Structures are given as structure tokens and as C-alpha cells.
XYZ file of C-alpha atoms in Angstrom:
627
model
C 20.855 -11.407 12.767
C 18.717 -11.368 16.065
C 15.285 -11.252 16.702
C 13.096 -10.804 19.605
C 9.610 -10.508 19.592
C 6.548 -11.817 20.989
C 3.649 -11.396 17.872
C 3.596 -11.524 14.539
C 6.096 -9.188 13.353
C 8.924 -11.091 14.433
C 8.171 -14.139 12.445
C 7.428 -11.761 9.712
C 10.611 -10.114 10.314
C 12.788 -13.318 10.461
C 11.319 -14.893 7.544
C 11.633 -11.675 5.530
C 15.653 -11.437 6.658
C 15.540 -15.479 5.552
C 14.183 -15.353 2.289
C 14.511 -11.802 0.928
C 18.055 -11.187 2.327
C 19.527 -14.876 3.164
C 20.839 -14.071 6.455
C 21.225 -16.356 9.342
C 18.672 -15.453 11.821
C 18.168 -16.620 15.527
C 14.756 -15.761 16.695
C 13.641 -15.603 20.224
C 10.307 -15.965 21.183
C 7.985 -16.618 24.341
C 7.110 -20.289 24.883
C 5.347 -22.393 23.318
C 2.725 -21.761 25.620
C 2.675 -18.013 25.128
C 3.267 -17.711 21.803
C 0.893 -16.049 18.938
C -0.173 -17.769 15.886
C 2.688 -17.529 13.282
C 1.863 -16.221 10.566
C 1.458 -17.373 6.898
C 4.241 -15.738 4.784
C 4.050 -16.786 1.614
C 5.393 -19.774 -0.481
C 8.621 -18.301 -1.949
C 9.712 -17.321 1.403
C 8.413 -20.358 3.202
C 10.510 -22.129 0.208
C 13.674 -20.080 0.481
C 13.919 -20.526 3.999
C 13.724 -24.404 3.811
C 16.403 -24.084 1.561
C 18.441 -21.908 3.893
C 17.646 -24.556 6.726
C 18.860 -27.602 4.276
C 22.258 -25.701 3.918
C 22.517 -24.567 7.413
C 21.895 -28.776 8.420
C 24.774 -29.727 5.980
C 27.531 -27.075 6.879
C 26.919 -28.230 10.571
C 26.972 -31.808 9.775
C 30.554 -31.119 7.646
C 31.684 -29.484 10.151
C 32.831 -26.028 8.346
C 31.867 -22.915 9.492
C 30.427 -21.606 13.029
C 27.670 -23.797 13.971
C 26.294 -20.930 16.216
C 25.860 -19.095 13.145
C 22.729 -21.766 11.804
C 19.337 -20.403 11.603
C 17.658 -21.343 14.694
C 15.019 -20.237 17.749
C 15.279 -19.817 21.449
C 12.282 -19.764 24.082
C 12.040 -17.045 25.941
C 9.542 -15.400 28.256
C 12.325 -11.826 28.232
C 15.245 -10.793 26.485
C 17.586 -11.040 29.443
C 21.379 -10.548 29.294
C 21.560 -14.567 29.654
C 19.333 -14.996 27.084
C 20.561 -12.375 24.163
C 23.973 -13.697 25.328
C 22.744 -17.167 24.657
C 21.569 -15.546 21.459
C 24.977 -14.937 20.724
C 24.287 -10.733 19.757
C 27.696 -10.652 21.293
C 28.830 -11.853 17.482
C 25.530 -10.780 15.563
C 25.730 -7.998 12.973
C 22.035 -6.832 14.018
C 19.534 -7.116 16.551
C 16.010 -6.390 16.438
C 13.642 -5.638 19.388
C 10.011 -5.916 18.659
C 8.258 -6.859 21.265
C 4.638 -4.544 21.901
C 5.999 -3.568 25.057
C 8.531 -0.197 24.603
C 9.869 -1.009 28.340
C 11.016 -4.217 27.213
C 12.386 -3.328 23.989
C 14.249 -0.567 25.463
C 15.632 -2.504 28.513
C 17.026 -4.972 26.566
C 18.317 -2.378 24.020
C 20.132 -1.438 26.913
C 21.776 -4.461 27.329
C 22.781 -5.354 24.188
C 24.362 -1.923 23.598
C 26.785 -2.731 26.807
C 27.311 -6.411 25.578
C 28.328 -5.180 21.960
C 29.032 -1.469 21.294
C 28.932 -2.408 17.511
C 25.768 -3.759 17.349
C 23.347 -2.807 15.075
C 19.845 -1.714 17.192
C 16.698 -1.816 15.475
C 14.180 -1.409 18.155
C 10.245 -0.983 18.083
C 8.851 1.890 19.779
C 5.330 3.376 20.066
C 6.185 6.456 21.795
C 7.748 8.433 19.026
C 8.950 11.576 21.215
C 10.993 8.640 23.642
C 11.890 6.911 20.446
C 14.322 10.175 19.261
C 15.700 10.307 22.654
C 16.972 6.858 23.405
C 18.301 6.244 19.292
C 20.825 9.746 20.573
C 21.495 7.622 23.774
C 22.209 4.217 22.372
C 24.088 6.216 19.544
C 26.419 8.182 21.656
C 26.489 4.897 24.160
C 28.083 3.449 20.713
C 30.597 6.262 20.030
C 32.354 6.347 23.336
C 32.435 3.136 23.619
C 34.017 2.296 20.581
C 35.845 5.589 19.786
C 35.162 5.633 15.972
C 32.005 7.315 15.649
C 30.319 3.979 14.759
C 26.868 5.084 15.875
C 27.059 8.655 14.301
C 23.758 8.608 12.229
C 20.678 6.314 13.123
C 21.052 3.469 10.506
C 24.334 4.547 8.907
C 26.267 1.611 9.779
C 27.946 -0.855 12.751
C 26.959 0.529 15.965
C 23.947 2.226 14.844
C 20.451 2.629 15.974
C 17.023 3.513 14.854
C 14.055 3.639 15.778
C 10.943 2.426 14.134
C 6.930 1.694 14.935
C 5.252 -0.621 13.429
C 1.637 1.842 13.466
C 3.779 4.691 11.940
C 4.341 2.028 8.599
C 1.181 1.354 7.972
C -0.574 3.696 8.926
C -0.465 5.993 5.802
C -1.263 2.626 3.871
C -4.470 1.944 5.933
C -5.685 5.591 5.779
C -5.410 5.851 2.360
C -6.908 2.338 1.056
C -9.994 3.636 2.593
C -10.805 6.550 0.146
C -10.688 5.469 -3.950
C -8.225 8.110 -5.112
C -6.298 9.111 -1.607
C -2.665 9.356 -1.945
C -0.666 6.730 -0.406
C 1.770 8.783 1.700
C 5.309 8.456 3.376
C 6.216 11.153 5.267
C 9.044 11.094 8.094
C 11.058 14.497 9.149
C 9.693 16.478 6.892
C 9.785 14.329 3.628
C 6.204 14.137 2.377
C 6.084 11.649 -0.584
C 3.057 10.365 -2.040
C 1.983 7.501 -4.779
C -0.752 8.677 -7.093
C -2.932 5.922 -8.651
C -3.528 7.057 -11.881
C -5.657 6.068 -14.922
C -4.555 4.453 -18.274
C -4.208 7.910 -20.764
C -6.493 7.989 -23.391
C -5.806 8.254 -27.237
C -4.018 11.453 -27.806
C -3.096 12.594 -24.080
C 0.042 12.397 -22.449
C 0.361 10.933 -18.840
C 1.945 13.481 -16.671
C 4.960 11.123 -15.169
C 5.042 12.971 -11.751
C 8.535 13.023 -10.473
C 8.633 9.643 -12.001
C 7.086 6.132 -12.606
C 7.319 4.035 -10.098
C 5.097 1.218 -11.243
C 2.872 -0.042 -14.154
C -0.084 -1.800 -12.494
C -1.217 -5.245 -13.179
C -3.839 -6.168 -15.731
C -6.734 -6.746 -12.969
C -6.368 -3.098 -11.616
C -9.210 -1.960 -13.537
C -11.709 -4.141 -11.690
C -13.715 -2.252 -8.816
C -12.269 -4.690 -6.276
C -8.654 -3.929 -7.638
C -5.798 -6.804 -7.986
C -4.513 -6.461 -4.447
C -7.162 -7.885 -2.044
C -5.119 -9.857 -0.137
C -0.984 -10.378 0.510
C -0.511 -13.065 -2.120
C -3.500 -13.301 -4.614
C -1.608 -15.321 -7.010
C -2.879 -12.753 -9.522
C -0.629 -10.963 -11.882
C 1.469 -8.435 -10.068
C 2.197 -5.076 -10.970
C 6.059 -3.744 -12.488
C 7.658 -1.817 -10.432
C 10.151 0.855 -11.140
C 9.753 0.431 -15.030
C 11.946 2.140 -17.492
C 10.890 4.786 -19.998
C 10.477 1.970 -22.392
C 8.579 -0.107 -20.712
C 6.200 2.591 -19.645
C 5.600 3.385 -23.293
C 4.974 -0.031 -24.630
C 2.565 -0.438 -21.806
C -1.281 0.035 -22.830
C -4.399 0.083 -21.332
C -2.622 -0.100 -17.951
C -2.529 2.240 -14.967
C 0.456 3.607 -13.580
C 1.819 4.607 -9.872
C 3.323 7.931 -10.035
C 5.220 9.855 -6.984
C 4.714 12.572 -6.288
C 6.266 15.510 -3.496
C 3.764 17.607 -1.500
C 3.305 19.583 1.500
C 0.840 19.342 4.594
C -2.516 20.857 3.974
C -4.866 19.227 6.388
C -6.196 21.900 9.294
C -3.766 22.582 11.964
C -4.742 22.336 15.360
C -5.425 26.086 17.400
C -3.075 25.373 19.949
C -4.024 25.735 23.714
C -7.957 25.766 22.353
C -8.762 22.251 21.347
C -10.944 21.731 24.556
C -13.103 25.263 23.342
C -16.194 24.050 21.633
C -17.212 26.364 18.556
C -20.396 28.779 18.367
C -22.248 26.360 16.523
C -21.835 23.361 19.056
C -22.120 25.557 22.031
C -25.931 25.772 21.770
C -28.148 23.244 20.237
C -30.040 23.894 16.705
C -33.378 24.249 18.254
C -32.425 26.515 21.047
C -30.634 28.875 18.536
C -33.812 29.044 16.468
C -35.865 29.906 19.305
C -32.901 32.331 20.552
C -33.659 34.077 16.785
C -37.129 34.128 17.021
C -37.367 36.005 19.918
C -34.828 38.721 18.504
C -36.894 38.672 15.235
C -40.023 39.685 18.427
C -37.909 42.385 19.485
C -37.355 43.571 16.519
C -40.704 43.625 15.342
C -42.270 44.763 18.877
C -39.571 48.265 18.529
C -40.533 48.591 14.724
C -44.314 48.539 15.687
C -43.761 51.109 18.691
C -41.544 53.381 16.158
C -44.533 53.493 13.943
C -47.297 54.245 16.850
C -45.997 56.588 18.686
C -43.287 58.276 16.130
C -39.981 57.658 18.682
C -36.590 57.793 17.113
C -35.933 53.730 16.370
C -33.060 53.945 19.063
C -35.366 54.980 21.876
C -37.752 52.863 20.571
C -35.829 49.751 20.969
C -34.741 50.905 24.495
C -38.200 51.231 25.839
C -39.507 47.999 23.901
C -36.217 46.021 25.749
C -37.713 47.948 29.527
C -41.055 46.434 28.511
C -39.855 43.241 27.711
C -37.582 42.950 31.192
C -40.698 44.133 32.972
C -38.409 47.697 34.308
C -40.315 49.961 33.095
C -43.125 52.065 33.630
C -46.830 50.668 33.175
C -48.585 52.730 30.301
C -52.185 52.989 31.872
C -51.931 56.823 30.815
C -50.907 56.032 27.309
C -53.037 55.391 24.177
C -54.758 52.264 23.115
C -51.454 50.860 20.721
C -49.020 51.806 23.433
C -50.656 49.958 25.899
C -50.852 46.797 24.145
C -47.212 46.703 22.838
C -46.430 47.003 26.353
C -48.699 43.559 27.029
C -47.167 41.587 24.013
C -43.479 42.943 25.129
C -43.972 41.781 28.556
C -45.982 38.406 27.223
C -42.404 37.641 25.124
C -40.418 38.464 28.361
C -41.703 35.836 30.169
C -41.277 33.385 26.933
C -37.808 34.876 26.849
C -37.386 33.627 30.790
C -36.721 29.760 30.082
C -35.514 29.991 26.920
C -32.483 32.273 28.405
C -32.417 29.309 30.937
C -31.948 26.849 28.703
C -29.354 28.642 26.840
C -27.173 29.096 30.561
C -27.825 25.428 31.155
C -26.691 23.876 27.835
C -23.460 26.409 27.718
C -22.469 25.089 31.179
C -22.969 21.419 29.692
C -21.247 21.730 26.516
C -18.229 23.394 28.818
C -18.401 20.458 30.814
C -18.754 17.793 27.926
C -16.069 19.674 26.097
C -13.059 17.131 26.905
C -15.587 14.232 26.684
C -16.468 11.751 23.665
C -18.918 13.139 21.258
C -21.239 11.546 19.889
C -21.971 11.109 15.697
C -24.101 14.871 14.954
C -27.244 14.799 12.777
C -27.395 14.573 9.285
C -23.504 12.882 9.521
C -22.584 11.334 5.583
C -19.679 10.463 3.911
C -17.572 9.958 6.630
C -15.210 6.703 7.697
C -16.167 4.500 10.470
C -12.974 3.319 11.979
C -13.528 0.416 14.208
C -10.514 -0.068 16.889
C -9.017 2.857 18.728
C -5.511 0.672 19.641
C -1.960 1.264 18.849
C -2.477 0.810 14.723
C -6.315 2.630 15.260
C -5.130 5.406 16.795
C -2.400 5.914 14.388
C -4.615 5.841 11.351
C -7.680 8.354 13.207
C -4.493 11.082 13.065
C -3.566 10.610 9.797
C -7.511 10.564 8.585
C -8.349 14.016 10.795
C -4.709 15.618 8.788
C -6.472 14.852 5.407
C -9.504 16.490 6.900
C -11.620 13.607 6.687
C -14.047 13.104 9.261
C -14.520 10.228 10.864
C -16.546 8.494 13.530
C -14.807 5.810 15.988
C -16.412 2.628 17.678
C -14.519 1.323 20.585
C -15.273 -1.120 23.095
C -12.936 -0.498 25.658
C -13.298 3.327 27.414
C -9.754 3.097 28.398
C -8.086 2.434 25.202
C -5.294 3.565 24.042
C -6.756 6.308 21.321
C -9.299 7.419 23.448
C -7.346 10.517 24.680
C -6.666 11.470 20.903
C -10.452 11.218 19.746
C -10.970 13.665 22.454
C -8.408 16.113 21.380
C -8.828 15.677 17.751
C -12.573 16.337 19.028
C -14.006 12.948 17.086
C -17.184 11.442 17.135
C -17.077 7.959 19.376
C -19.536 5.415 19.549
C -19.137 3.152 22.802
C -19.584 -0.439 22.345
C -19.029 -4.217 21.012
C -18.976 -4.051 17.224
C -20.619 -7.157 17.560
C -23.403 -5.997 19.021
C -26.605 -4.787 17.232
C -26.820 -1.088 16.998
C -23.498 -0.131 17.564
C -23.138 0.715 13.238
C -26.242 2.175 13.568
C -25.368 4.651 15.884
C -21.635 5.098 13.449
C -24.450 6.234 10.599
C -22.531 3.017 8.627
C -25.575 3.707 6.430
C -24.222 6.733 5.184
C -20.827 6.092 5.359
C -18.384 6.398 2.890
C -16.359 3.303 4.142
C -15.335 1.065 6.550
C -11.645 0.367 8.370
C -12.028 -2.358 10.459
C -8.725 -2.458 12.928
C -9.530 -4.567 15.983
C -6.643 -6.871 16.687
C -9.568 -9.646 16.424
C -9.694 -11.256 12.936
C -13.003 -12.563 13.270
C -14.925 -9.099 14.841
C -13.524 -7.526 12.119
C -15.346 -9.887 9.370
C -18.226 -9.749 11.624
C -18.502 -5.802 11.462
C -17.497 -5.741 7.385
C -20.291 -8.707 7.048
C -22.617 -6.760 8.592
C -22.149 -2.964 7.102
C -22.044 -5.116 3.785
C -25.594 -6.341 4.704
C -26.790 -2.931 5.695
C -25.142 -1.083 2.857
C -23.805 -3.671 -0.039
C -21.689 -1.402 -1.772
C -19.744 0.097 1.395
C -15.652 0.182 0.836
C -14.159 -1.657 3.626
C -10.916 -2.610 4.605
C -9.964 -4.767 7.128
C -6.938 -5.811 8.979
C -6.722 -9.740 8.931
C -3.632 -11.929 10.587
C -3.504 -14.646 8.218
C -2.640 -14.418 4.688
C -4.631 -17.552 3.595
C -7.573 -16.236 5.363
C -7.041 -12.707 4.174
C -7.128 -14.511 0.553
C -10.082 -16.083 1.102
C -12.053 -13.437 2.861
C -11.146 -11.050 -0.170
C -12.098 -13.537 -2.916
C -15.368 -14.285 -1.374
C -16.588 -10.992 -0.779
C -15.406 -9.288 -4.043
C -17.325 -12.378 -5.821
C -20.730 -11.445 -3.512
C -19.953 -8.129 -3.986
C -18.243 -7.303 -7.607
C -19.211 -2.989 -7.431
C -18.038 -2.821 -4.270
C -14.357 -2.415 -3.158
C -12.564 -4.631 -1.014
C -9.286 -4.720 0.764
C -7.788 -6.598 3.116
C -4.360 -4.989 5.168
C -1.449 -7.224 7.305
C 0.169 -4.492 9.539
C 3.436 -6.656 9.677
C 2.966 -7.186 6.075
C 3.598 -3.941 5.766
C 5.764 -2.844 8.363
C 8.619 -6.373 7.941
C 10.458 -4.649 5.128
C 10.903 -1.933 7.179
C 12.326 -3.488 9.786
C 14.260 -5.743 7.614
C 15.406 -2.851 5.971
C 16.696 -1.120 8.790
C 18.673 -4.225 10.074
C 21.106 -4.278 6.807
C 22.301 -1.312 7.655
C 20.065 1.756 6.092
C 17.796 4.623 7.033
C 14.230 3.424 5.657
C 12.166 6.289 5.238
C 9.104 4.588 4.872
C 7.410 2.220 2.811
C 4.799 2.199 -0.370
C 2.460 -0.474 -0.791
C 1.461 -0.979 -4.809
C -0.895 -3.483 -5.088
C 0.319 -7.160 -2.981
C 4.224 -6.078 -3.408
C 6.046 -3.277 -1.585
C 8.440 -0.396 -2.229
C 10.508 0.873 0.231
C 12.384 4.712 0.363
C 15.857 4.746 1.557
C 18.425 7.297 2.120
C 21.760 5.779 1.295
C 25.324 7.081 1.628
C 26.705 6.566 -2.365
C 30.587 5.167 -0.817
C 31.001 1.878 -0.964
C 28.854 0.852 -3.283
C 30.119 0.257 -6.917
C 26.317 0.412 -7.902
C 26.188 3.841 -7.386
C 29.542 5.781 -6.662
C 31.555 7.289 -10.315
C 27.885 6.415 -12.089
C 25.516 9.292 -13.918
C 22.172 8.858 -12.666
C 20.709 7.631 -15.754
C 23.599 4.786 -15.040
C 22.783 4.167 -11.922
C 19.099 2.734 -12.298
C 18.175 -0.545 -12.631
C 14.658 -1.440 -13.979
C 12.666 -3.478 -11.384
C 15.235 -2.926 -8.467
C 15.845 1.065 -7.252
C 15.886 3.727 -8.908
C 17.775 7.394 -7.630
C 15.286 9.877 -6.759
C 16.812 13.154 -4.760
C 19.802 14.690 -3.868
C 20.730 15.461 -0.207
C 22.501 18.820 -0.306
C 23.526 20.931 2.932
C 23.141 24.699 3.051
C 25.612 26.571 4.945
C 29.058 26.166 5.552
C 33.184 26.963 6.759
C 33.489 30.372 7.783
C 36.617 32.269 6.970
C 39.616 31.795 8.969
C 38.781 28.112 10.199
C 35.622 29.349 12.451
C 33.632 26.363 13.278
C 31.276 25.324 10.706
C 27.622 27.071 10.329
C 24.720 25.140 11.398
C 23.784 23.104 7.762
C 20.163 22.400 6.868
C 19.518 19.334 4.485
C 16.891 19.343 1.398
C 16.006 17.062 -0.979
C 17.059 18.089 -4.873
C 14.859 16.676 -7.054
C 14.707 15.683 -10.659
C 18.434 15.033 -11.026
C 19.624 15.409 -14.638
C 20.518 12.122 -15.904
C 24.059 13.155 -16.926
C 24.903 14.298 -12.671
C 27.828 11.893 -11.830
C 27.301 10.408 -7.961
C 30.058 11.376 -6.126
C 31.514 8.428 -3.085
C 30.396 12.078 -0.355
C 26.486 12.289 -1.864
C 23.661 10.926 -0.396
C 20.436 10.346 -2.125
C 17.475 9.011 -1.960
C 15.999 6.311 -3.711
C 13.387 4.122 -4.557
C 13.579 0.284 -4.716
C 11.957 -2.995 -4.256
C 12.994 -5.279 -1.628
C 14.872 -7.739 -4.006
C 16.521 -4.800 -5.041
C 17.942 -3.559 -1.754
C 18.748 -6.819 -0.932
C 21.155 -6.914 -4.027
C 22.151 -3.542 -3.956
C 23.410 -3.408 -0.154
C 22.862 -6.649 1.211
C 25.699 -8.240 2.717
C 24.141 -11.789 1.480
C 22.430 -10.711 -2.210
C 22.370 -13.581 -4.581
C 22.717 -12.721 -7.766
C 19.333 -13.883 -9.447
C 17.584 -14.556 -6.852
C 13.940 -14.988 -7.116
C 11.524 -13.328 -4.105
């Protein structure tokens, strides 16, 4: 395996493909010089890659074996065709690119494709729309050149490529650890999944399984700042993908169900997002004055109905000339008709500027329409998301689809999300974090919690430290680099603040398996975090592999590694007399019956931990193997 990156994720990703998987990895990175902070990964990892390293050293010193084929890592500033050659992805299985630049990535996707047809591509891309249209490039660049259909299917196999982005993985994860009770969701073309934290049942009810179980959580989850604070707690973990047994004999615990739904946040009117509404197209106090004078007029034509004994339409006419100043002066009239005329023309001239105003502010709020709005009045309950970047901006969409408002603070004016707050119409506060105010004017006293997303691990304990000293029992979550100091950050601040809860996020935590995923050789859907471990949603073709193919379903899962979930079934198909075949549209089957048999042509979807792929379709599973 190959991998090229220039931040975190690619140590992430190596030592994940090290220690999860065993595979020999070569990872290129910038110089020393330019290179980022590698990250704490945890002990076991740390641990089984030493090991790896130790046997690596001793098949090279013996002799056996292709010394190019020993762990190892390459400076450089780009992935040019010298240096991926010098890489050897001419001979690798699987190359990732996953650098934060897409040019990059896709340049040297490029490259590799020509230098080995049968490469496996993994690439990192933040434009999703370009992500779909160079996988079908590098896929069909795989099919001709090899003439076996190797790259047929993004992730199927040799030759392969897909597409991933690292803000799309975590993104559901981040969104939802800000709201107690928020689903944490997976969704990718048109599979919507979502794992529902549920309470221990009482005595006498029965806990509604979902489509099924996919974890038992640990002892700790009952306490307000919850078990999974940081990436490795060294607290009791939860069980994943229990059996029916085990989720009977378990007490006084909490479970993780899944769940299938549809979208039902508020859809966008198309072609109107830059119209502003009724309500924000004149201000509160210029609407009340806009009703007052009607309530005038109203009370000026009642008042002439009742003096002079007009018809109420003709009435309202003449008290509307009055008030415009048109009509006739009514020096020849009685006493009462005379002075209605005064007062109408007296709330004409009051009408004057307020009529003004009202053609002023319309003409501003037109104007403002595509700006940044500010937080409104009265604002509560609402998340302050700090960081409009790549992850940030990822994370404001998915909050605005659950219909949760939200109010951003963002230094920079160019960022990258600022062009989404506008069209998602989102409140934005301008300014350093840092600086005093700048909460303030993000109502963080009212708020119902706190995502702190800056790419700076420091500003974002800054802002948390602060909202926590303004309002102590704020949720926040932040996004920290460092494991250790993730830890410690967590431990402190659930120990100052026990009622309050407290999470701290790694997005290459989250998004590595992924990645790693998609490197052996399968389609990842997407990724659940339950508590500090991981499970990740594959599809998976059932040929090849003994595990599944001739097995019932009940057969076919294994406690505490995967677990089948769905079906994939094709509607349509052979018309009579040979016609070409009918266009086919896949769904998902759910709840298989325990007796269906998977046959070598299904494909399914399942559910499984990382350990568990790694034994299930790994090329390099150890039997045993701790993670």
C-alpha cells in the first residue's frame, strides 16, 4: 500500500493500514521541514506497527522476500511520476491520495492510473460533483486499458477507484455530538442510516431493537459527560455488534440501535434563496408603526361613517382623499366633518416618513439579501459553530438539513463556507474567536451548544474555556489534533464541569477507517462513531468469500465483527426475445429472515468493526489479532 499526504490523515491512514490490517505501507510525505505534527494514534497501533517494523528489519536482513516491499517513508514536496515510481505503485495493490489540495490528488491520480492500470485509487476530494466525474474517468481509464473490466464499480476490486472526503465522514458525527439525542447519521446515494442512542429499558418494557443492535454501551455512558470524551480514554469500551444473548443478559446498560429514515429537514425554494421573507423585509418597529397608521384609517373612516351616515365604502374613500391631501377642503361642511378632515390630513403627513422609511429599508434588505446576516433578537437555543473551513462548512449543511439553526463566527471573510452561510441564509458573526465580544455577539449565552472547528487546537480551547465561563453548563465539542491532548482537555473539563457535556472530535480519527477501508478493496458507505471505537457500513459482493457465500444469514454473523444488514436487489430486467436489458434500479431489502441462504451473485450490506473487516476481507487478517 501507498500513501501520499501532507497532514494528519495520512499518518492516520498508514498507521491504521499497519496495525488494523498488517499491510506493508510506504508513506510519502513533504519534508521534514514542511511536515505537520504527526499525530498520536494510540498504543495498540503504535505497538503493532513496531512489531510490523521488527519483522520487516529481519526478512530484509535474511534476505527472503522483496525488500521494496518493507514498511518505509519517502520525502516529498509532490507526488511526481519519479517519485510514486520511486514509491514503487508500479507493484502496489493500492494507492491513496490525500493531500488537502484536489489538484494535486487528482494530478497524480492521473499518473498512477497510466503507470498501473490495476491500481487501486483511493483519492481525497472536496469537490463532490468533480469527485463522481473523475472516479468514471479513472474507472473507464482502467477498463480499456486492461480489457477485463477491472475498474467496473468504484471500490469493487483491482483497478478500481473511489472517491472519498474526509469533511463528508465526519461530518454527520460532528453535527450530531452537538445535540443530546441527535441521530448519528450515514447517508451516501440515497442510503440514510442512523444510530439511535437509547436508554437502558425499565422493569417490564421491552426495548424496541430497531433494525437491529448494533452496540451495548459501556458502563460510564450514563454519566452527563458520557464515556467517549476523547479517542482513547482508557475507559471501558462499549460491545459492538452483540448477539441476541448478549443483549439480554445486559442490564442497566444503553444500547445503539440503527435505524433507516428518510430526509425531513426543509428543502431549499429553488431559484429564491436570495428573496428575503415578509417578516425580514421590514423591521419590527416599522411594521408596528405601518399597523398603527392602518388601525388610524380605520378608525378616521369608522368615525366619518358615523357623522355624516356615508355607506362605509365611500367613507373609507373620502377618509384615504383626506389623508393624501386630494381632496376637497370641507369649509362648507359641519363642525365633525371638518375636523376629521384635520386629523386625516394630520396622519397623512405622519404617514409621509414612515412610507419613506418603509421604501428605504425594502431597497436595503434587497441589497443585503446575498450578504451575511447578522444573529436576530431574542436568538436561543441555537449552535454556535466556530470555523467556516472545509470540515465547518460541511457540518453548517448538515445542521441547517436537521433544521437547526445556527449562528457562525469566522475570522476570515473569504473562507471557504462563507458562500454557503449566505445561501443557506445563516447568521455570521465576523471576527477572532479570541477576541472579546465576538460570543457575545453569537448570543453563546443562550446557546444550546458549542462546535468549535478551527483547524487551531488551542483557539478552539480558548473559545470552549470561555463560553464555559460565560455559561458553565454549555455542550461543546471541539475538534482537537492530538489524542493525548484531546484526553486531557476532556478529563479536565468534565471534572470542572461534571453536569455539563463534553466531547472532544479527531476528523482523521474518524475519517482513517474510511480510507483504510476503501484501500482493501470495498465500497465504504460511511462510518458510525459509538463511543471512542468505530463502525463502518460496507457494501460487499458475497463471491469469494467463504464467510459469507452458501451461509443463512443467521450463519453468517459473527458477534463483535459484522453483521449482514440489507439485501441489494435490482428491479427490472431481460426483455423478451434477447432485447437489451431494462434500465435496473437498486434498493436495499431489509430485515432478512435468518433462514435466506447468500447466494456467490448477492450483494449486501453490512455492518462491522474494523477488526472485523480486516478479518473478513483483508488480504493480511490475522487470526486473533488484537486492535
Amino acid at each position: 500500500m501507498v500513501v501520499c499526504g501532507d497532514d494528519g490523515l495520512a499518518h492516520r491512514l498508514a498507521a491504521e493500514l499497519r496495525g488494523v490490517y498488517r499491510e506493508q505501507v510506504t508513506l510519502v510525505v513533504p519534508p521534514a521541514g514542511r511536515r505537520v505534527r504527526q499525530p498520536v494514534v494510540g498504543r495498540a497501533r503504535a505497538a503493532s506497527a513496531a512489531l510490523l517494523d521488527m519483522v520487516n528489519a529481519a526478512v530484509n536482513r535474511t534476505g527472503n522476500g522483496d525488500p521494496g516491499g518493507a514498511d518505509r517513508e519517502l520525502d516529498a514536496t509532490e507526488p511526481t511520476e519519479d517519485v510514486l515510481a520511486d514509491a514503487g505503485v508500479e507493484r502496489a495493490t493500492a494507492l491513496a491520495l490525500v493531500y488537502d489540495d484536489d489538484e494535486t490528488n487528482i494530478r497524480a491520480a492521473l499518473t498512477a492510473r497510466r503507470l498501473n492500470p490495476r491500481l487501486r485509487l483511493v483519492l481525497r476530494l472536496y469537490n463532490r460533483r468533480l469527485g463522481q466525474h473523475i472516479e468514471e474517468l479513472l474507472d473507464q481509464s482502467a477498463t480499456l486499458a486492461t480489457g477485463d473490466g477491472a475498474g467496473t464499480g468504484a471500490g469493487a476490486g483491482a483497478g478500481s477507484t473511489t472517491v472519498l472526503s474526509d469533511a463528508d465522514t465526519a461530518a454527520p458525527a460532528l453535527a450530531a455530538t452537538a445535540l443530546v439525542g441527535t441521530s448519528k447519521v450515514v447517508e451516501t446515494d440515497g442510503l440514510l442510516l442512523r444510530a439511535v442512542e437509547r436508554n437502558p429499558p425499565r422493569p417490564g418494557e421491552v426495548a424496541d431493537p430497531g433494525l437491529c443492535t448494533l452496540a451495548l454501551l459501556s458502563a460510564t455512558s450514563n454519566d452527563p459527560a458520557g464515556a467517549d470524551g476523547s479517542e482513547d480514554s482508557g475507559e471501558q469500551g462499549p460491545q459492538l455488534l452483540p448477539d441476541a444473548a448478549a443483549v439480554e443478559a445486559a442490564t442497566g446498560r444503553g444500547t445503539v440501535a440503527l435505524e433507516q429514515v428518510s430526509y425531513s429537514g426543509p428543502p431549499l425554494p429553488a431559484g429564491r434563496a436570495g428573496v428575503p421573507a415578509f417578516g425580514e423585509l421590514f423591521s419590527r418597529r416599522l411594521r408596528w408603526s405601518l399597523a398603527g397608521l392602518a388601525a388610524c384609517v380605520v378608525a378616521l373612516a369608522v368615525a366619518l361613517m358615523l357623522v355624516t351616515d356615508d355607506h362605509p365604502l365611500h367613507a373609507t374613500y373620502v377618509t384615504l382623499l383626506d389623508l393624501f391631501s386630494i381632496n376637497e377642503p370641507a369649509h362648507n361642511k359641519d363642525t365633525g366633518r371638518q375636523i376629521l378632515q384635520l386629523l386625516s390630513g394630520f396622519v397623512g403627513l405622519l404617514l409621509l416618513p414612515v412610507l419613506l422609511a418603509a421604501v428605504l429599508e425594502a431597497l436595503g434588505t434587497f441589497r443585503s439579501a446575498s450578504a451575511l446576516r447578522k444573529p436576530p433578537r431574542g436568538l436561543g437555543g441555537h449552535v454556535v459553530l466556530l470555523g467556516l473551513g472545509k470540515i465547518g462548512t460541511r457540518v453548517l449543511t448538515r445542521l441547517r438539513e436537521m433544521d437547526i439553526p445556527v449562528v457562525c463566527v469566522e475570522a476570515d471573510p473569504e473562507a471557504r463556507g462563507m458562500a454557503t452561510a449566505r445561501r443557506l441564509r445563516v447568521p455570521v458573526v465576523l471576527g477572532d474567536v479570541t477576541q472579546e465580544g465576538v460570543l457575545e455577539a453569537a448570543k453563546i449565552h443562550r446557546a444550546h451548544s458549542l462546535l468549535a472547528l478551527t483547524s487551531v487546537d488551542t483557539t478552539n480551547l480558548e473559545a470552549v474555556l470561555y463560553a464555559r465561563s460565560v455559561r458553565s453548563r454549555l455542550r461543546v465539542v471541539l475538534r482537537l489534533y492530538d489524542d493525548d491532548f484531546a484526553t486531557a482537555v476532556y478529563r479536565t473539563l468534565r471534572a470542572a464541569h461534571p453536569g455539563a457535556l463534553t466531547r472532544s472530535r479527531s476528523v482523521t480519527h474518524l475519517a482513517a477507517p474510511s480510507f483504510a477501508g476503501a484501500m482493501m478493496g470495498r465500497q465504504i458507505l460511511g462510518a458510525i462513531p459509538v463511543e471512542r471505537r468505530v463502525l463502518l457500513f460496507a457494501a460487499v459482493e458475497v463471491a469469494g468469500h467463504p464467510q459469507l457465500e452458501g451461509k443463512t444469514v443467521g450463519e453468517a454473523f459473527r458477534a463483535g465483527a459484522w453483521r449482514v444488514l440489507a439485501l441489494e436487489v435490482s428491479d427490472g430486467g431481460r426483455a423478451e426475445g434477447g432485447a437489451p436489458e431494462r434500465a435496473r434500479e437498486s434498493r436495499l431489502v431489509w430485515e432478512l429472515p435468518d433462514t435466506y441462504v447468500l447466494r456467490g451473485s448477492d450483494r449486501v450490506v453490512l455492518a462491522a468493526t474494523r477488526r472485523g473487516l480486516a478479518e473478513l476481507l483483508g488480504r493480511r487478517a490475522r487470526r486473533g489479532a488484537d486492535v
